[in-house]
Amino acid sequence: MDFIDQRELTFLLYDWLGVEELTKAPRFAEHSRETFDAVLETSRKLARELFAPHYKKSDREEPVFQDGSAKVLPEIGEALKAFAEAGLFAGSFDEAHGGLQLPQVIHSAAMSQFFAANIATSAYAMLTTANARLLTTFGTPAQIEAFARPQIEGRWFGTMCLSEPDAGSSLADISTKAVPDGRSSLGMRYRLFGRKMWISGGEHEMTENIVHLVLAKTPGPDGRTLPGTKGISLFAVPKRLVRPDGPLGDRNDIALAGLNHKMGYRGTTNCLLNFGEGERFRPEGKAGAVGYLVGQPGDGLPIMFHMMNEARIAVGLGAAALGCRGYRHALDYARTRRQGRLPGAKDPAAAPVPIIEHADVKRMLLAQKCYAEGALALVLYCAKLVDEQAVAQGERREEVERLLGLLTPVAKSWPSEFCLEANDLAIQVHGGYGYTREFDVEQVYRDNRLNPIHEGTTGIQALDLLGRKILREKGRSFREFLRLVDGTASRAACHADLEDHAAKLRSFWSEIDGTIAVLSELPTGEALDDSWAFLPAFGHGVLAWMLLDQAVLLAGSSRPDIEPSFAAAKLWALRYFYEVELPRARQHLAYVGRRTGLLSGEIPTAVL
Amino acid sequence: MDFIDQRELTFLLYDWLGVEELTKAPRFAEHSRETFDAVLETSRKLARELFAPHYKKSDREEPVFQDGSAKVLPEIGEALKAFAEAGLFAGSFDEAHGGLQLPQVIHSAAMSQFFAANIATSAYAMLTTANARLLTTFGTPAQIEAFARPQIEGRWFGTMCLSEPDAGSSLADISTKAVPDGRSSLGMRYRLFGRKMWISGGEHEMTENIVHLVLAKTPGPDGRTLPGTKGISLFAVPKRLVRPDGPLGDRNDIALAGLNHKMGYRGTTNCLLNFGEGERFRPEGKAGAVGYLVGQPGDGLPIMFHMMNEARIAVGLGAAALGCRGYRHALDYARTRRQGRLPGAKDPAAAPVPIIEHADVKRMLLAQKCYAEGALALVLYCAKLVDEQAVAQGERREEVERLLGLLTPVAKSWPSEFCLEANDLAIQVHGGYGYTREFDVEQVYRDNRLNPIHEGTTGIQALDLLGRKILREKGRSFREFLRLVDGTASRAACHADLEDHAAKLRSFWSEIDGTIAVLSELPTGEALDDSWAFLPAFGHGVLAWMLLDQAVLLAGSSRPDIEPSFAAAKLWALRYFYEVELPRARQHLAYVGRRTGLLSGEIPTAVL
């Protein structure tokens, strides 16, 4: 079984997003549909043959703390080695850095198949490319050569070290310190001291080195670190010391202090790392993890957020892929499992029907289809914006950047929330079987449960969307976005069977517009108190737009290359979304901006 | 920490439900608040000291298949032994059967503390009492003596064997066969042949015997079983043969064929049992599991449903207890974990606030409070109806029975769905920590995920509520129920601060009433297609009623024995429920009865 439906992927990429257009830009001129398809097919095959087979085993036999390191299942390293040999770490990097210069959208589509097959194994690759991308964007040529190249080649892996035991969502409060330690050809050297928590891929022995990108505070002239985000810089801190053109040096002063034992995602080591303990490792004879400043001092957070945006879209992609996987499992089960008879069919001797015939099962499948395939569409759309940003110029580029900024918190959180709900429905479709580890869906759920948490919780995404991306921008990118919605609605209105949807879409977005107008008049704190309800409403609106946009495409042509049954299923899903899901969004929206004071300061939290 | 808040339990039992009234009935005249409190306190202590400590361990070290049996953690057996020694198996049974003749509502309140502490260990007790209750209700005196007594004493445990690998929700399709095998002092003897799936507590060595209550079909005159439910009878089938007044006999022909490995609830063995294999065990020299007919031939399903109703309420109670546990964990964490600052508070040097101060965290806590404590109220209300049924006479008794019938599918499904959602929120409040097995909430979630599945999925409950309990009864019990709602609304309308809620409650129920009128006019199949949306709307309406009913009580008196902060928190939760949750229910309701045809036969299921 393909966990990502190939017809769907082809439709989204080539028909809906028109990714072949990208090859007209000089950046992607070397590519063609043939090279895209080759990458997708290689990924499909590798995902199926090397990533999927150890899915359950890597859940059962999770990493163990052994001799100061984390020992992982050998199959994980083997799969990633094959991934590297296929050049997939290099996929979306510039040729100048040894990459294939593939569009991000193709790389994402390729990755979706790995995420669906085994998200925990794929996470090492995802983190490594995100790390290398940050370095190729902000590092010096020497840093790129020393730290990014080996990751682009898949020889080393990378991490990002942001959180600390007492500072997760609130990075201003980190206490890891970086003390100047001279210069080197790799940039300003520092010694780092502190503890980093939740570090995925933070330790293992699959590669000869690991590049940690670490947020730390540099002391001011008085030797003390500043409160807040200002003194935060970013450092490249390798597990083993790196000497330009030489073999790897000693172990850096980074000690694995513990492994977290997670609900899912178990193949990915998740570490508590101590930097600068000075006990097991003392590089060059003294305590402190040697790190190199990346970018300018004090720019740690803005730089990290560059990587974080990519990571957020990748989280959304992972969630979407797991949504698709659960949906495929549920669909397969519902078609083959026979149980019960339809209401009104009284003959007990008649054969039971496949459960897909039951209304409630259909409902659970249609919901999954909307959530999973909708999320995939959303994330691929954002990945294509990354490509457009790379090839656009001037004002158009800024507009794309704003649109991407607006949609990123949605691309992170909507798939995380609703594909998790999809996975819950996949379990329910399986009944008792779905609750057992003999089937896959309970693990898919457990794996996916991380996604609303890491790289910024859903609550943080809600604040980002409403606070930064809408209110602080005074609605600029939002109004630009509304023009896209309006364009789709206008095209839909030309088709008799989509006219009603067009009207509903317009009316929904005009409600959101009105809500934003109300929120703009409120004190910031009060407006943001409603962000938790605003985000899912906004997200549902985005999906309603995208699903209708796809339907217009299917209604507008009688394409011999698109199976009528494929189009019919899409239109049913569209109906489901507009009849069942959009009202759900409206109900959330009705809460926003009413100044009920329900969640503001006055609630007696002490007495709950 | 008490996983069930003691003030809440006291308030629900004594203030809201007025359970002391029950002691006026002869059946409960031996009891008093003191004996109730003693049972509750014993349970609280035992739950804390013997059930909670092995919660995580019994998840890590799940039962193993060994030498044909299931080996479980010794702590589970020890906890249940103490439970038996405290007389808790006997709690709600008649004195004539060796019971304490406690009201069901007190027994349920006691059980909620065990469920919260360790639901998998408590499940053995729950199944055993449900089994014994069925026998005391439908068995012959000899059967009660032989099979129920040892369970009431906690010396043997019991199971119910309904599902088969190909027949879960659809019991009409079971294929286990029962062939006559003579008479005995324990009733008509049969030999059973077939496979039973998902049997909780189906095998273990904690007790010297296990009483299985098994559904099987008896062959007609032509030796063939009938299709449908008509030929289904119920049999008591002991693991070891039972001889009246003698020691236990040989092993019966019941073989453990496999253990299911579950997502949660791992301490409870979950078995595939083969009856009548004739290989390992051949009682009296021949194949076939020896069983004794309970009740009349062909009455298997109606009898089992009697037990099932108790089991359904118990499932709701378990879900509510897990909801309460997750909520207490989340509340505790949110009060102590400091992170971030409130919007507008710009001083980065100020100490971070406890996360309970953040609007989104408050929202997640209020939702949990409504779901968890609301579910507990709902289930205890139903348990009290069981008691009222036992003491009422004539018409009143029938009315109580109808009300209980109406509310049972809600008591099973609403806690299962919404307390699971509560547990999901409890994880989210904990952030990354909540995703680890070092904390409890992820296990609480996994344990609770079974509840929407077993003893009738949520979809089945929805069909039961709308189809059997409302449409087939032509709304009789529904109209009786509406009078209760109306009474609460009238009382609430006398308080200025509840007047608005009273109006909202009335208007919501009049919408439900209108929806039922529409559904009554539709062909059954079409009406039932909407049951999945009707159930949660109805359930939310029931909870809105109960929460307001409690608020009236708090508003109506200035009781020195109720802390003002306790009342204040309840009123906040009420506000949350009416402002955020009731609109959610309304949105579901808006879908029902519109004849959209979205999920009816015409959908091209082959093309999803």
Tab-separated table of C-alpha atoms in Angstrom, chain A residues 300-433:
chain	number	residue	atom	x	y	z
A	300	GLY	CA	20.322	34.201	17.454
A	301	LEU	CA	16.563	34.302	17.530
A	302	PRO	CA	15.890	35.902	14.133
A	303	ILE	CA	18.297	33.436	12.523
A	304	MET	CA	16.797	30.497	14.335
A	305	PHE	CA	13.343	31.580	13.285
A	306	HIS	CA	14.439	31.306	9.692
A	307	MET	CA	15.173	27.666	10.296
A	308	MET	CA	12.131	27.363	12.490
A	309	ASN	CA	9.847	28.391	9.643
A	310	GLU	CA	11.207	25.567	7.545
A	311	ALA	CA	10.931	23.265	10.538
A	312	ARG	CA	7.338	24.356	11.127
A	313	ILE	CA	6.336	23.565	7.586
A	314	ALA	CA	8.151	20.244	7.937
A	315	VAL	CA	6.172	19.481	11.105
A	316	GLY	CA	2.973	20.217	9.207
A	317	LEU	CA	4.168	17.935	6.427
A	318	GLY	CA	4.893	15.139	8.877
A	319	ALA	CA	1.466	15.525	10.439
A	320	ALA	CA	-0.171	15.517	7.009
A	321	ALA	CA	1.768	12.401	5.996
A	322	LEU	CA	0.640	10.585	9.140
A	323	GLY	CA	-2.905	11.748	8.472
A	324	CYS	CA	-2.669	10.247	4.982
A	325	ARG	CA	-1.229	7.014	6.310
A	326	GLY	CA	-3.973	6.581	8.887
A	327	TYR	CA	-6.570	7.356	6.240
A	328	ARG	CA	-5.182	4.743	3.834
A	329	HIS	CA	-5.189	2.131	6.598
A	330	ALA	CA	-8.749	3.029	7.613
A	331	LEU	CA	-9.983	3.013	4.034
A	332	ASP	CA	-8.411	-0.334	3.361
A	333	TYR	CA	-9.905	-1.794	6.543
A	334	ALA	CA	-13.355	-0.310	5.911
A	335	ARG	CA	-13.491	-1.797	2.437
A	336	THR	CA	-12.582	-5.308	3.518
A	337	ARG	CA	-14.056	-5.659	6.998
A	338	ARG	CA	-17.637	-6.867	6.900
A	339	GLN	CA	-19.904	-6.162	9.850
A	340	GLY	CA	-23.587	-5.499	10.369
A	341	ARG	CA	-26.294	-4.584	7.903
A	342	LEU	CA	-27.748	-1.284	6.820
A	343	PRO	CA	-30.727	0.134	8.757
A	344	GLY	CA	-33.853	-1.278	7.222
A	345	ALA	CA	-32.171	-4.370	5.761
A	346	LYS	CA	-33.812	-6.929	7.988
A	347	ASP	CA	-32.716	-10.261	6.578
A	348	PRO	CA	-30.307	-11.629	9.182
A	349	ALA	CA	-29.180	-14.344	6.763
A	350	ALA	CA	-27.911	-11.759	4.275
A	351	ALA	CA	-24.167	-11.313	4.254
A	352	PRO	CA	-22.854	-8.447	6.411
A	353	VAL	CA	-21.843	-5.351	4.445
A	354	PRO	CA	-18.325	-3.911	4.270
A	355	ILE	CA	-18.300	-1.323	7.025
A	356	ILE	CA	-17.608	1.468	4.540
A	357	GLU	CA	-21.332	1.257	3.779
A	358	HIS	CA	-22.290	2.494	7.255
A	359	ALA	CA	-23.036	6.219	7.439
A	360	ASP	CA	-20.860	6.813	10.487
A	361	VAL	CA	-17.900	5.055	8.887
A	362	LYS	CA	-18.314	7.072	5.699
A	363	ARG	CA	-18.343	10.189	7.812
A	364	MET	CA	-15.139	9.166	9.563
A	365	LEU	CA	-13.486	8.451	6.208
A	366	LEU	CA	-14.621	11.690	4.571
A	367	ALA	CA	-13.353	13.654	7.566
A	368	GLN	CA	-10.000	11.922	7.320
A	369	LYS	CA	-9.808	12.548	3.601
A	370	CYS	CA	-10.454	16.267	4.106
A	371	TYR	CA	-8.030	16.562	6.993
A	372	ALA	CA	-5.230	14.470	5.531
A	373	GLU	CA	-5.315	15.402	1.887
A	374	GLY	CA	-6.254	18.972	2.763
A	375	ALA	CA	-3.258	19.234	5.068
A	376	LEU	CA	-0.985	17.815	2.388
A	377	ALA	CA	-2.276	20.405	-0.071
A	378	LEU	CA	-1.733	23.196	2.444
A	379	VAL	CA	1.834	22.211	3.206
A	380	LEU	CA	2.806	21.664	-0.419
A	381	TYR	CA	1.290	25.036	-1.262
A	382	CYS	CA	3.562	26.633	1.357
A	383	ALA	CA	6.580	24.703	0.090
A	384	LYS	CA	5.885	26.062	-3.367
A	385	LEU	CA	5.767	29.574	-1.894
A	386	VAL	CA	9.301	28.957	-0.626
A	387	ASP	CA	10.291	28.240	-4.236
A	388	GLU	CA	8.459	31.264	-5.569
A	389	GLN	CA	10.205	33.369	-2.997
A	390	ALA	CA	13.530	32.023	-4.250
A	391	VAL	CA	12.842	32.946	-7.851
A	392	ALA	CA	10.702	36.086	-7.514
A	393	GLN	CA	12.094	39.598	-7.468
A	394	GLY	CA	11.306	42.916	-5.820
A	395	GLU	CA	7.746	43.541	-4.704
A	396	ARG	CA	6.464	40.159	-5.797
A	397	ARG	CA	9.081	38.508	-3.649
A	398	GLU	CA	8.016	40.514	-0.622
A	399	GLU	CA	4.402	39.666	-1.246
A	400	VAL	CA	5.216	35.960	-1.412
A	401	GLU	CA	7.230	36.302	1.763
A	402	ARG	CA	4.305	37.913	3.542
A	403	LEU	CA	1.903	35.264	2.346
A	404	LEU	CA	4.260	32.530	3.491
A	405	GLY	CA	4.603	34.277	6.842
A	406	LEU	CA	0.827	34.400	7.200
A	407	LEU	CA	0.315	30.755	6.279
A	408	THR	CA	3.246	29.212	8.179
A	409	PRO	CA	1.534	29.065	11.604
A	410	VAL	CA	-1.479	27.508	9.854
A	411	ALA	CA	0.705	25.008	7.971
A	412	LYS	CA	2.297	24.001	11.276
A	413	SER	CA	-0.807	23.775	13.423
A	414	TRP	CA	-3.764	22.839	11.232
A	415	PRO	CA	-2.261	19.543	10.053
A	416	SER	CA	-0.988	18.837	13.579
A	417	GLU	CA	-4.417	19.274	15.122
A	418	PHE	CA	-6.674	17.856	12.456
A	419	CYS	CA	-4.505	15.023	11.176
A	420	LEU	CA	-4.247	13.910	14.778
A	421	GLU	CA	-8.025	13.954	14.834
A	422	ALA	CA	-7.900	11.994	11.566
A	423	ASN	CA	-5.683	9.394	13.221
A	424	ASP	CA	-8.109	9.173	16.114
A	425	LEU	CA	-10.866	8.443	13.604
A	426	ALA	CA	-8.644	5.860	11.900
A	427	ILE	CA	-8.428	4.008	15.215
A	428	GLN	CA	-12.189	4.248	15.649
A	429	VAL	CA	-12.853	2.835	12.160
A	430	HIS	CA	-10.744	-0.196	13.112
A	431	GLY	CA	-12.707	-0.771	16.328
A	432	GLY	CA	-10.940	-3.006	18.851
A	433	TYR	CA	-8.318	-3.961	16.291
